[in-house]
Short mmCIF file of C-alpha atoms and ligand atoms in Angstrom, two decimals:
data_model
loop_
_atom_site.label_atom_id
_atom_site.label_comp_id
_atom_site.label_asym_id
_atom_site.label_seq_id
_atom_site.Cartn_x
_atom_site.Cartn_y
_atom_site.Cartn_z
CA UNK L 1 24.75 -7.07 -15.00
CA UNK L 2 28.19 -5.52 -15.43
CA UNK L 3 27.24 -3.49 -18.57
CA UNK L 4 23.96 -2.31 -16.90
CA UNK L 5 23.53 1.51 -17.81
CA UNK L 6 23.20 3.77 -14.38
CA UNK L 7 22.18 7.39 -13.43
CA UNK L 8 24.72 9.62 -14.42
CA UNK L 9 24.44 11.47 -11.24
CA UNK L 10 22.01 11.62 -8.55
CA UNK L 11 20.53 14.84 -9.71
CA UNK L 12 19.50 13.00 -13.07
CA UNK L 13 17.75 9.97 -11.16
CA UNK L 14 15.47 12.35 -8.80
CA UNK L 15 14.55 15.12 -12.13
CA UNK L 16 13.72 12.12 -14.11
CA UNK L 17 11.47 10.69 -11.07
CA UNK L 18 9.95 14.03 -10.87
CA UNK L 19 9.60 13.78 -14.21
CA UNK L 20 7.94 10.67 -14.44
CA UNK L 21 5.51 11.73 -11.37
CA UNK L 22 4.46 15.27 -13.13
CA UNK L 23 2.82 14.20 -16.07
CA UNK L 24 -0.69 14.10 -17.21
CA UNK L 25 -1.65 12.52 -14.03
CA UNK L 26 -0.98 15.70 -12.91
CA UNK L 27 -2.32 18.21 -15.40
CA UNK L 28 -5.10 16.11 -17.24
CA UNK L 29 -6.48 13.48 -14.80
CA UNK L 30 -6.13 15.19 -11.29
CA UNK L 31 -8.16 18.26 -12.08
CA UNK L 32 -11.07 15.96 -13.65
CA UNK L 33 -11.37 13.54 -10.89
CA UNK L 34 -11.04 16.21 -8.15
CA UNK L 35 -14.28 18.23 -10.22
CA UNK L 36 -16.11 15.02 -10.48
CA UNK L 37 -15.27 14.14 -6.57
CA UNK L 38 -16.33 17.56 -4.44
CA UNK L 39 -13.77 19.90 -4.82
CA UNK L 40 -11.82 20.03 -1.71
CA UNK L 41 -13.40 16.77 -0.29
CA UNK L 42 -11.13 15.07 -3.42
CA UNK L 43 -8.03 16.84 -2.83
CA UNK L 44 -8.14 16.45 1.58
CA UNK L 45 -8.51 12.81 0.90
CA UNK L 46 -5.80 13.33 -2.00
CA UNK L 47 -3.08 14.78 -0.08
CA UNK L 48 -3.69 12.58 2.56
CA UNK L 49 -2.87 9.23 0.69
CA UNK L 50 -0.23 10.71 -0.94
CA UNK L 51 1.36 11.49 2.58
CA UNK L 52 0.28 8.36 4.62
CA UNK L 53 0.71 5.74 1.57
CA UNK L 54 1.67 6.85 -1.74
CA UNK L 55 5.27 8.39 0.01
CA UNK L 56 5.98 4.87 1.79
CA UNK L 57 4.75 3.28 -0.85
CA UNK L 58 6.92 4.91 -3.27
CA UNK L 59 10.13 4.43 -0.67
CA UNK L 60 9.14 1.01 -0.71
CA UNK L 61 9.27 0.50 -4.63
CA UNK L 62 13.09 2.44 -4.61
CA UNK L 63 14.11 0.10 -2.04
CA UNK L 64 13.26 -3.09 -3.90
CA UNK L 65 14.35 -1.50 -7.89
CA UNK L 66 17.73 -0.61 -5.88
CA UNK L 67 17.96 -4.00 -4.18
CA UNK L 68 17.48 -5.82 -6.90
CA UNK L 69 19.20 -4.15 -9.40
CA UNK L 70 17.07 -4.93 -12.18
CA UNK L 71 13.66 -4.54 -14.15
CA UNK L 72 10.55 -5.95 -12.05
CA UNK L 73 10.60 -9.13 -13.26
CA UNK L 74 14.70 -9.92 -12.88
CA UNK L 75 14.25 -8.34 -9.21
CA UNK L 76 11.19 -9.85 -7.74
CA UNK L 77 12.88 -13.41 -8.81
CA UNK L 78 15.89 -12.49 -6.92
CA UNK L 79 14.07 -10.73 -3.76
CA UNK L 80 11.06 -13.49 -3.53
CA UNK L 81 11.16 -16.63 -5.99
CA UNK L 82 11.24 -17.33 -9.10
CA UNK L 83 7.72 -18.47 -9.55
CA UNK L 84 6.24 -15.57 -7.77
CA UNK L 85 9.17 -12.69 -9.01
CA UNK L 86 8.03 -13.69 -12.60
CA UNK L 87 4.69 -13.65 -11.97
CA UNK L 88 4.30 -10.48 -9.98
CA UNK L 89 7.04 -8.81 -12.81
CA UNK L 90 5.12 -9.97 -15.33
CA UNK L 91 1.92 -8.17 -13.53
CA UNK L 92 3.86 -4.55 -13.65
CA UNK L 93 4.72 -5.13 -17.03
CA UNK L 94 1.27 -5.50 -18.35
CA UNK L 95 0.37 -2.61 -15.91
CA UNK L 96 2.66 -0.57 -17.57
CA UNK L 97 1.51 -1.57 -21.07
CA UNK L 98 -2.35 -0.87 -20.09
CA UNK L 99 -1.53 2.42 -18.87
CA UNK L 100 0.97 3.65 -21.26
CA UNK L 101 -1.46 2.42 -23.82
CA UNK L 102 -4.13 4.92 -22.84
CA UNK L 103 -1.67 7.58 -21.87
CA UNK L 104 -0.77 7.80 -25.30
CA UNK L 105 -3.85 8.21 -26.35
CA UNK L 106 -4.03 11.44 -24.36
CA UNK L 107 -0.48 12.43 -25.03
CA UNK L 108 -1.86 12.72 -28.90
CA UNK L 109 -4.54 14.65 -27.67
CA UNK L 110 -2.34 17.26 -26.18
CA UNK L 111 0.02 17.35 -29.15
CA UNK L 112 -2.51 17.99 -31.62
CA UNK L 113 -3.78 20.30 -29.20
CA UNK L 114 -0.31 21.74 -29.28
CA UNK L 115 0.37 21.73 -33.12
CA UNK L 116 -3.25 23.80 -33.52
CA UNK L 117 -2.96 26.37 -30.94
CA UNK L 118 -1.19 28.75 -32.63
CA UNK L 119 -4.05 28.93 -35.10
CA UNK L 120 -7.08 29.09 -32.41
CA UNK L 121 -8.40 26.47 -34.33
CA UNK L 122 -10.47 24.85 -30.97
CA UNK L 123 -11.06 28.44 -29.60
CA UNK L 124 -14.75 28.97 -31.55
CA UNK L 125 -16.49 25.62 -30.65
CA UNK L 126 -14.41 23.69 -28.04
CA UNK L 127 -16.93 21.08 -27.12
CA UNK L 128 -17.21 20.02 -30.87
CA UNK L 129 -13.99 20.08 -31.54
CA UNK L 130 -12.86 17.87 -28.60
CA UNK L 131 -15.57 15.71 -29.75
CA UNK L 132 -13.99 14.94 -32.82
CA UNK L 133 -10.32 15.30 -31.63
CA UNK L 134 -10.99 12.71 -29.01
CA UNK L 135 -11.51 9.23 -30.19
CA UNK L 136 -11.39 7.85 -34.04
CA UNK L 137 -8.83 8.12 -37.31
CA UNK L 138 -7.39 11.66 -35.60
CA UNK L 139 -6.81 10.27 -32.39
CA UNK L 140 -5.33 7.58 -33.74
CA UNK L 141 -2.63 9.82 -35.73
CA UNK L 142 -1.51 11.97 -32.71
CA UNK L 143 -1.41 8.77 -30.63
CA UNK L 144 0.92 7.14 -33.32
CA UNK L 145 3.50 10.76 -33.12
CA UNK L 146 2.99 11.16 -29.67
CA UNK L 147 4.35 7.55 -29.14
CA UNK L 148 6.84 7.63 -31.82
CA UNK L 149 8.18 10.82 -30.27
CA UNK L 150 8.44 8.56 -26.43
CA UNK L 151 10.14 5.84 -28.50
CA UNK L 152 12.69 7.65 -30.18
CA UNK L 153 13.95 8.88 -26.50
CA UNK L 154 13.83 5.59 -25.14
CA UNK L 155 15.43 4.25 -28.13
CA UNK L 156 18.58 6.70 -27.44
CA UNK L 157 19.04 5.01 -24.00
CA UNK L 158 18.49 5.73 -20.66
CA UNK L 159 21.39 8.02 -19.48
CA UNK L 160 22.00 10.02 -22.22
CA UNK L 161 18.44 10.38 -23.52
CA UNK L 162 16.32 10.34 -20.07
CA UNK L 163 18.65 12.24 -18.21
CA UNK L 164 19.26 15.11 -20.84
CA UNK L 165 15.56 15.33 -21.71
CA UNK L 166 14.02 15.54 -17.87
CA UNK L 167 16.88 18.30 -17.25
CA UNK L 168 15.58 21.12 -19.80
CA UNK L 169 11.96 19.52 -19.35
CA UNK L 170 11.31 19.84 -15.75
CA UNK L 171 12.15 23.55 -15.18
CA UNK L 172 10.02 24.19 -18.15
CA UNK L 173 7.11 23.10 -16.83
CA UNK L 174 7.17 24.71 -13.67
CA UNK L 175 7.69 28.24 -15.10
CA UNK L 176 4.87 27.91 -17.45
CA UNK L 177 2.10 26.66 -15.02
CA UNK L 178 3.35 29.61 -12.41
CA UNK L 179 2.80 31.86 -14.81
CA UNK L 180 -0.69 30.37 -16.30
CA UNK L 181 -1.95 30.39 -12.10
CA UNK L 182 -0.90 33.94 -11.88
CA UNK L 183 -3.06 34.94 -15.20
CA UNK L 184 -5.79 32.23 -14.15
CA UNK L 185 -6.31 34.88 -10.82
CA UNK L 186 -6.84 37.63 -12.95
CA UNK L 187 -9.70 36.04 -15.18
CA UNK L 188 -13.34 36.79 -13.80
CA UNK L 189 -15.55 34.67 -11.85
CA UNK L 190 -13.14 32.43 -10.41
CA UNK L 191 -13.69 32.91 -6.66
CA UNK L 192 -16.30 30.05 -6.65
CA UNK L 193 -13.80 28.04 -8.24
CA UNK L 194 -11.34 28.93 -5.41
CA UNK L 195 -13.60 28.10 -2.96
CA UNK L 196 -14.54 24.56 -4.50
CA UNK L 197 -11.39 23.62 -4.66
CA UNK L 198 -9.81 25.32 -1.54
CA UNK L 199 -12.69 25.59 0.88
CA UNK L 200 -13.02 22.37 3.04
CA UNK L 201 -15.89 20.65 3.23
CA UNK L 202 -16.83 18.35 6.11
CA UNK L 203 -20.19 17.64 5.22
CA UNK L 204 -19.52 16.80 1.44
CA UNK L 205 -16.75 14.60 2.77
CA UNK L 206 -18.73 12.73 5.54
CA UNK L 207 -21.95 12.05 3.12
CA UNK L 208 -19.38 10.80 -0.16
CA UNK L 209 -16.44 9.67 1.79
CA UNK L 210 -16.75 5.82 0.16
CA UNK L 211 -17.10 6.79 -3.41
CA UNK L 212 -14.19 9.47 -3.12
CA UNK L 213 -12.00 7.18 -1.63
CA UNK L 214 -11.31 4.70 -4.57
CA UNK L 215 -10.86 7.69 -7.19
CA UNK L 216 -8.42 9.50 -4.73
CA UNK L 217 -5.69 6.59 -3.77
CA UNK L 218 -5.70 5.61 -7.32
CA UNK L 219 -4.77 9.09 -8.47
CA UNK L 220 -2.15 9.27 -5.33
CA UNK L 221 -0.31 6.08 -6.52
CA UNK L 222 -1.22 7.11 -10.36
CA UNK L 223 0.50 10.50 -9.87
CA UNK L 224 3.27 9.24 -7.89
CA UNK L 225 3.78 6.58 -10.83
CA UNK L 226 3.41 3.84 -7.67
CA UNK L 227 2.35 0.33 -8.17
CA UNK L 228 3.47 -0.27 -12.08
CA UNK L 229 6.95 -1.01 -11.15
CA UNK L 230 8.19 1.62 -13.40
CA UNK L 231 9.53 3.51 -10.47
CA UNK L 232 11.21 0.34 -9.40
CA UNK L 233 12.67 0.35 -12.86
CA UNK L 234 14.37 3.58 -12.66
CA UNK L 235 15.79 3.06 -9.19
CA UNK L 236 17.19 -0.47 -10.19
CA UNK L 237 19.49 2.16 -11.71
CA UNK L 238 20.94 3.65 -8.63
CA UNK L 239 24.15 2.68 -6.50
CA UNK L 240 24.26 2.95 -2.75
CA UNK L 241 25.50 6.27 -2.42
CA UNK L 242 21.72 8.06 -3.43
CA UNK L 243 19.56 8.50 -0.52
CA UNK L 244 16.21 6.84 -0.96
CA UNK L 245 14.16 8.53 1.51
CA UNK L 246 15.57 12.30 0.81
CA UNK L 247 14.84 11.09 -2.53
CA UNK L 248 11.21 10.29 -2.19
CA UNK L 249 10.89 13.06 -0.46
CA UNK L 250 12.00 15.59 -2.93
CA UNK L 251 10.12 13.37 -5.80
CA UNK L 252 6.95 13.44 -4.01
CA UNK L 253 6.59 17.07 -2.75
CA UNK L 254 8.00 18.61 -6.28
CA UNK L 255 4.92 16.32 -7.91
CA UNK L 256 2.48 17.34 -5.34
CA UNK L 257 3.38 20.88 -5.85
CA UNK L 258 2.81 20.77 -10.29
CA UNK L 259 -0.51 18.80 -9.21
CA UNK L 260 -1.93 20.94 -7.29
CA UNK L 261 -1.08 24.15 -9.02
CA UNK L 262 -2.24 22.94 -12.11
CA UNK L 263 -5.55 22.68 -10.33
CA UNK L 264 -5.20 26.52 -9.86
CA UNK L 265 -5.25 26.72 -13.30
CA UNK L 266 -7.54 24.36 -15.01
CA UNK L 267 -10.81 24.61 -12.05
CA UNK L 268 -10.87 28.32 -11.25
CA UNK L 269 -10.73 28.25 -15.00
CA UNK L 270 -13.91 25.89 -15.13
CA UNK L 271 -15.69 28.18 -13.11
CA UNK L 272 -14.83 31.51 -14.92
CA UNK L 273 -16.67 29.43 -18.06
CA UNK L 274 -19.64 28.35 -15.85
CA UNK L 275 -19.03 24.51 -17.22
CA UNK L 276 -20.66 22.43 -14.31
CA UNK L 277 -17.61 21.10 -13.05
CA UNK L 278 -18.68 17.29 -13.01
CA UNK L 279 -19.69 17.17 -16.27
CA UNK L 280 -16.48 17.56 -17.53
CA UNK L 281 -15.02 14.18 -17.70
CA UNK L 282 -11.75 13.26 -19.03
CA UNK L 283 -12.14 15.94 -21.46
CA UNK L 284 -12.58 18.40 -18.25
CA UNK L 285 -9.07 20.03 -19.35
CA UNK L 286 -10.35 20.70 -23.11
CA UNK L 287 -13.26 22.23 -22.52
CA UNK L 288 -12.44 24.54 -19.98
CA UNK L 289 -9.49 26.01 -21.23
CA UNK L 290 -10.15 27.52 -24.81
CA UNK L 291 -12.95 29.58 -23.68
CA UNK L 292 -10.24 31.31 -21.28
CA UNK L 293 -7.35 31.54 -23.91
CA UNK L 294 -10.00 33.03 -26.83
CA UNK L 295 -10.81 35.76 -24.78
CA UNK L 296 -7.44 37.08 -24.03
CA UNK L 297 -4.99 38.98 -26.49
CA UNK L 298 -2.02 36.80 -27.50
CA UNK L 299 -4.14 33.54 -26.39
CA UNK L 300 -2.89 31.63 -28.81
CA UNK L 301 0.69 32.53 -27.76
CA UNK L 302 -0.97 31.32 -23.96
CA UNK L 303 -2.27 28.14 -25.64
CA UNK L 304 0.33 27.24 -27.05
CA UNK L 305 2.64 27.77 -24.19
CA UNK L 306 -0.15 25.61 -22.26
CA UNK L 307 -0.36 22.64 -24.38
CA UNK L 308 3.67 22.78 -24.91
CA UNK L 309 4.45 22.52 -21.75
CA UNK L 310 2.33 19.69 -20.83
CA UNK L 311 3.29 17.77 -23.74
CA UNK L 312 6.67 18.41 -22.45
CA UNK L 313 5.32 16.58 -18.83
CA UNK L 314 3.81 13.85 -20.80
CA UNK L 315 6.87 12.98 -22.64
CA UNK L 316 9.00 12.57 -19.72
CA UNK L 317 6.11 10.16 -17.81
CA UNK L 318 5.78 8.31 -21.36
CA UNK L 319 9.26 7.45 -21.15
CA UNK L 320 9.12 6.00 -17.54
CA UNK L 321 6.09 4.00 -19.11
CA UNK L 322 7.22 2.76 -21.51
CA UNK L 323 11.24 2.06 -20.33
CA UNK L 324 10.07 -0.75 -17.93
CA UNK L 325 8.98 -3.09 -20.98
CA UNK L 326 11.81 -2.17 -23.18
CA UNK L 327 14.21 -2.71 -20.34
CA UNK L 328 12.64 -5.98 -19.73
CA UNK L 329 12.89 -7.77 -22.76
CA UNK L 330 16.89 -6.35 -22.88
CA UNK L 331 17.24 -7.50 -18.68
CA UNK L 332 15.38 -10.68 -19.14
CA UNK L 333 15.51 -11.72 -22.90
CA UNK L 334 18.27 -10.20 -23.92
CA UNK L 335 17.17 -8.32 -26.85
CA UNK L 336 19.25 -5.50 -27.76
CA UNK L 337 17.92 -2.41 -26.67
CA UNK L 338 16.84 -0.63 -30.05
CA UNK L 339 14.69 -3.71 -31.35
CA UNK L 340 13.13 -4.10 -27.51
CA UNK L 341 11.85 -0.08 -28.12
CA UNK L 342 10.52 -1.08 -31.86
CA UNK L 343 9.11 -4.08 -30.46
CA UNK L 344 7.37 -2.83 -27.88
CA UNK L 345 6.60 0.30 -29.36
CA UNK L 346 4.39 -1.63 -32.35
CA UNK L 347 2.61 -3.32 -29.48
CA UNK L 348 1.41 -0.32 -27.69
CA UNK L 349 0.44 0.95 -31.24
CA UNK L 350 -2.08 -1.39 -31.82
CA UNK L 351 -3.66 -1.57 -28.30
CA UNK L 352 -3.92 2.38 -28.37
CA UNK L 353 -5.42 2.58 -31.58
CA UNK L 354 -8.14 0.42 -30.41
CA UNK L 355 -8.53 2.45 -27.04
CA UNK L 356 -8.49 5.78 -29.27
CA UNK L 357 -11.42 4.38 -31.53
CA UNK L 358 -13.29 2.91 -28.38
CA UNK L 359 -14.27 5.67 -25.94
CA UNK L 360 -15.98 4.22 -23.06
CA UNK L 361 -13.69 1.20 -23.31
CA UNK L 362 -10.86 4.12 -22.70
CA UNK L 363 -12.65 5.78 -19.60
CA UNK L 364 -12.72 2.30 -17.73
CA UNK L 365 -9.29 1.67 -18.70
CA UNK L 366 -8.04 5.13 -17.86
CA UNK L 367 -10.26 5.19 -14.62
CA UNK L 368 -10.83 2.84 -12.55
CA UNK L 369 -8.93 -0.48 -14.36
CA UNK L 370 -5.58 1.60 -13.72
CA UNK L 371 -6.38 2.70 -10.55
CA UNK L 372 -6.90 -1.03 -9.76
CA UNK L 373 -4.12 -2.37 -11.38
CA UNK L 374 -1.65 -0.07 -9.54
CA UNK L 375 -3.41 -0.98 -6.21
CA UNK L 376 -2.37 -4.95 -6.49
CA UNK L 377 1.02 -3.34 -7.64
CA UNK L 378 0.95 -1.93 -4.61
CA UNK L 379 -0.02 -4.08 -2.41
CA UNK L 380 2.51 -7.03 -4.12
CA UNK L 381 5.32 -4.46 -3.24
CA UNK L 382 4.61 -3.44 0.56
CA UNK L 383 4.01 -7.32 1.09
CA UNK L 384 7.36 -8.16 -0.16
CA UNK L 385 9.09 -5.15 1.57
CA UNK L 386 7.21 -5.51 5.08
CA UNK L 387 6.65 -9.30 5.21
CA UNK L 388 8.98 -10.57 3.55
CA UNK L 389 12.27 -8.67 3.28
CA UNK L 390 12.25 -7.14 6.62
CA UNK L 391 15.72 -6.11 7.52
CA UNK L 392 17.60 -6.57 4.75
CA UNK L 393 14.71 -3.94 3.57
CA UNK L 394 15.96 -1.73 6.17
CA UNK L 395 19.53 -2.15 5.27
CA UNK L 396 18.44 -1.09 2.14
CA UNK L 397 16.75 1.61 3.02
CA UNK L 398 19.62 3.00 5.17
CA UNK L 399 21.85 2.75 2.72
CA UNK L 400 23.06 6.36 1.45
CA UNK L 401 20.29 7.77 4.12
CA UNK L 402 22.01 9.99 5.93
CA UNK L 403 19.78 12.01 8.45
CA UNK L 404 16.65 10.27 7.12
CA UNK L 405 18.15 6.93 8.77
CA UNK L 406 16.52 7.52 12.42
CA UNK L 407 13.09 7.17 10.47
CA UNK L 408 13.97 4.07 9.00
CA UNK L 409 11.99 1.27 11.48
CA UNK L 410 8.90 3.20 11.78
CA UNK L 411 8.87 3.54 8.02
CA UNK L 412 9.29 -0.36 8.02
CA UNK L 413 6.36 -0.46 10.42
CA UNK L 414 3.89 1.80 8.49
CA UNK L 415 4.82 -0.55 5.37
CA UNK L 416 4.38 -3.54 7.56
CA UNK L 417 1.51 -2.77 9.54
CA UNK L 418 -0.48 0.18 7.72
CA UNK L 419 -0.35 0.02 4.15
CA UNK L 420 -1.14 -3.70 3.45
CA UNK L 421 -4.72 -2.61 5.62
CA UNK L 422 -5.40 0.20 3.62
CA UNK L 423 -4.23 -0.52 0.61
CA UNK L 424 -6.52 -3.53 0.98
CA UNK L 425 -9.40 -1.13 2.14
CA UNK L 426 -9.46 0.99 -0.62
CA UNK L 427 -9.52 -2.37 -3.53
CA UNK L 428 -12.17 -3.45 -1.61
CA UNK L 429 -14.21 -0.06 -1.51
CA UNK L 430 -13.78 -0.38 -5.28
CA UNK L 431 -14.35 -3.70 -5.96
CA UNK L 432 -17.71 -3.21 -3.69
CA UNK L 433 -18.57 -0.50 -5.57
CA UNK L 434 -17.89 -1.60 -8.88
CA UNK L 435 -20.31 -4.95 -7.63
CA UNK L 436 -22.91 -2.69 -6.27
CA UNK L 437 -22.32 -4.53 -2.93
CA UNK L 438 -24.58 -2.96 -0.79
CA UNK L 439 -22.32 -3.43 3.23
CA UNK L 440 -21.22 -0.04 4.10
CA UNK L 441 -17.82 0.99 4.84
CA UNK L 442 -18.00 -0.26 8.57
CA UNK L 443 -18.29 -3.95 6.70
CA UNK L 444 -15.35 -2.59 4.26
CA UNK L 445 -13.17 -2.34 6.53
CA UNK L 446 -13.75 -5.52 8.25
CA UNK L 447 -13.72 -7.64 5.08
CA UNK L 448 -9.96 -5.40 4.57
CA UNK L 449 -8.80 -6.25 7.97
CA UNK L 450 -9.52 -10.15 7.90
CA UNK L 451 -8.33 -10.13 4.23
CA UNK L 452 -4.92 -8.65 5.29
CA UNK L 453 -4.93 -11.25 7.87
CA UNK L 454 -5.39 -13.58 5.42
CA UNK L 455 -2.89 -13.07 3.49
CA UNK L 456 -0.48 -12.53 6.25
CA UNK L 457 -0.91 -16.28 7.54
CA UNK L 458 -0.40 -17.43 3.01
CA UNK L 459 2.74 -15.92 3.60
CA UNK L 460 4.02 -17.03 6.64
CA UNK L 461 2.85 -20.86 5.69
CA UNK L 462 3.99 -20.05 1.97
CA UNK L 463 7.62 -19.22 3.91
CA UNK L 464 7.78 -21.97 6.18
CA UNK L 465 6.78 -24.44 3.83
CA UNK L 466 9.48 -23.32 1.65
CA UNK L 467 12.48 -22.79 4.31
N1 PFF R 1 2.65 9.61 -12.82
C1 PFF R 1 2.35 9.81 -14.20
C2 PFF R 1 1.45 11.01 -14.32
O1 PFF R 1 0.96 11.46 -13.30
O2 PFF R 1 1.22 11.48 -15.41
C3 PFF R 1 1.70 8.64 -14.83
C4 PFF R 1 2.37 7.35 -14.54
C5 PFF R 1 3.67 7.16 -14.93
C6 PFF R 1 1.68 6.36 -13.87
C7 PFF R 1 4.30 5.98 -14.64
C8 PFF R 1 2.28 5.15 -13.58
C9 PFF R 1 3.59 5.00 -13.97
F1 PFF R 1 4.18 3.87 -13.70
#
């Protein structure tokens, strides 16, 4: 692994985190889910995933990319065996496949709604014209550029073409969105928008609290790019010196911050149009915006500044997506880098097209199949970490830690102990769901307990019978 390419510095490894985090996760999918979801019921539940299981959980995917030094596949092998490492690799790769497939699919949406701002051409009849932009031949198009523009960055490598492209990116986006929130607070009607999003909500909460659940931790770990193994990817990349948990840290609050002002752009915004803001769906973000930029002076200048900059976030995500399969085939199969890109890149051509001509096929695949797939990520990665590893997880995890390294065994504990339950709580609120079961969250909860018990007792016999 002697010719493995590594962060150039630190800095690079934690921007191009932050980069994969912020993307359209962020900007796209988190103000759509939390208007379909209650508002401030969504993001309460939201905020407290991402603290209690998508910042472990995160800490926990670092710890076993930088412990095993290589792509999911190569690692898990090395860290658990090599029947389970390739089958569990194999699982992240396809994850990231299925999601970068989709993602793409958006990406083109926000690049041709970048290349037509200028013109206003959406500004007159958005719903129309995001029905036609959305699935079929043009969706197709921008999918194939969007990609081909991810590609050609991957194709450059990961230091010099990751590294240099999250540095300008990252700064860019921030700016922008400050700047959009700002203008969003001068537009009229948005108070009730505030106030959905902002004011808390017990009641909602307490009467919907099973079907916001599932939505919510799926967009924590899908924001914080958890579960896929693409995280694990980039910190395979790391030496010893980087602190993992000041890492995290930094990586999740930065992402947490873009997320959450982008929904003080895009819902206040939904208001000041009076769209109903469930009925938005995943096209939430381009129906509610022209509206808003049409009726200002210089909105296309604003559009275009919009749609730039979140092209810019879904670039540097796409690239996280789609360097764990390219690095895999050049970690595991040795394929030179450049054909592993092409190769991979045709692949994801093909399944996108067919998402981009299929459009409810795309909204269960965007939806709830990723927010599954990344919970068994998930789950596969705290049970190796907490069950498995153990101390040499802590080691890990200590590591480069610095002042962070006091906080090391309870983190061990929470991964141990806390996450496998709820983790296995909220796939089984989904599943149930998605089977119409009709037990109640009291028999949730039960069935996630004995199921984590379960499993505990597989992998203790699975260990012994193996020692
Ligand atoms: N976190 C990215 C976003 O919010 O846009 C999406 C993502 C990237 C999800 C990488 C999963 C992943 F592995």
């Amino acid at each position: 692994m002697s010719s493995r390419e590594s962060w150039v510095s630190n800095v690079g490894f934690v921007l191009a985190s932050i980069g994969s985090a912020a993307g359209l996760g962020n900007i796209w999918r988190f103000p759509w889910l939390t208007a379909g979801n209650g508002g401030s019921a969504f993001l309460v539940v939201y905020l407290l995933i991402v603290v209690g299981v998508g910042v472990p959980g995160l800490l926990a995917e670092f710890v076993l990319g930088r412990r095993g030094r290589q792509t999911p596949i190569g690692a898990l092998r090395a860290l658990v065996s090599s029947r389970w490492g390739s089958a569990l690799g194999t699982f992240n790769v396809l994850t990231t496949l299925v999601i970068l497939s989709f993602y793409s699919v958006v990406g083109g949406w926000i690049l041709h709604y970048a290349l037509v701002s200028p013109t206003g051409a959406y500004f007159g009849q958005p719903q129309q014209y995001f029905g036609t932009a959305s699935y079929g031949l043009q969706a197709v198009g921008f999918h194939l550029l969007f990609l081909g523009i991810v590609a050609t960055i991957v194709f450059f490598g990961v230091s010099s073409g990751i590294e240099r492209a999250s540095k300008v990116m990252l700064p860019a986006v921030v700016v922008l969105l400050v700047a959009l929130a700002g203008w969003t607070a001068t537009q009229p009607n948005t108070a009730a928008g505030y106030a959905f999003y902002l004011r808390f909500d017990a009641e909602y909460l307490a009467a919907n609290f099973p079907s916001v659940l599932g939505p919510a931790a799926g967009q924590a770990l899908f924001t914080l790019s958890v579960g896929s193994g693409a995280m694990l990817t980039y910190a395979s990349y790391l030496d010893e010196t980087a602190s993992l948990p000041r890492d995290t840290l930094v990586i999740a609050v930065s992402n947490t911050f873009i997320g959450v002002l982008a929904g003080l752009v895009v819902i206040p915004l939904l208001f000041s149009q009076g769209i109903d803001p469930g009925q938005g769906g995943p096209g939430a973000l381009f129906v509610a915006l022209p509206p808003a930029f049409a009726s200002l002076p210089g909105g296309t200048v604003v559009a275009t500044a919009f749609f730039g900059t979140v092209l810019l976030a879904a670039v540097t995500s796409g690239i996280n997506l789609l360097e764990t399969p390219v690095a895999t085939l050049v970690d595991v199969f040795d394929v030179p880098r450049r054909r592993a890109t092409l190769l991979v890149s045709v692949l994801l051509a093909a399944t996108g097209s067919g998402l981009a001509l299929a459009g409810p096929i795309f909204q269960f695949v965007s939806g709830t199949l990723a927010d599954l797939l990344l919970t068994v990520g998930l789950f596969a990665f705290v049970v190796i970490v907490g069950w498995l590893l153990g101390p040499e997880a802590l080691a890990e995890f200590r590591a480069g830690s610095g002042r962070f390294d006091p906080l090391a065994e309870s983190w061990l504990l929470t991964v141990s102990w806390v996450l496998p339950v709820v983790v296995l709580f909220s796939l089984t609120n989904t599943l149930a769901s998605l089977a119409g079961a009709s037990f109640g969250l009291g028999g949730r909860a039960v069935v996630a307990v004995v199921a984590a018990i379960c499993c505990r007792l597989a992998v203790a016999i699975a260990v012994d019978t193996r020692e």
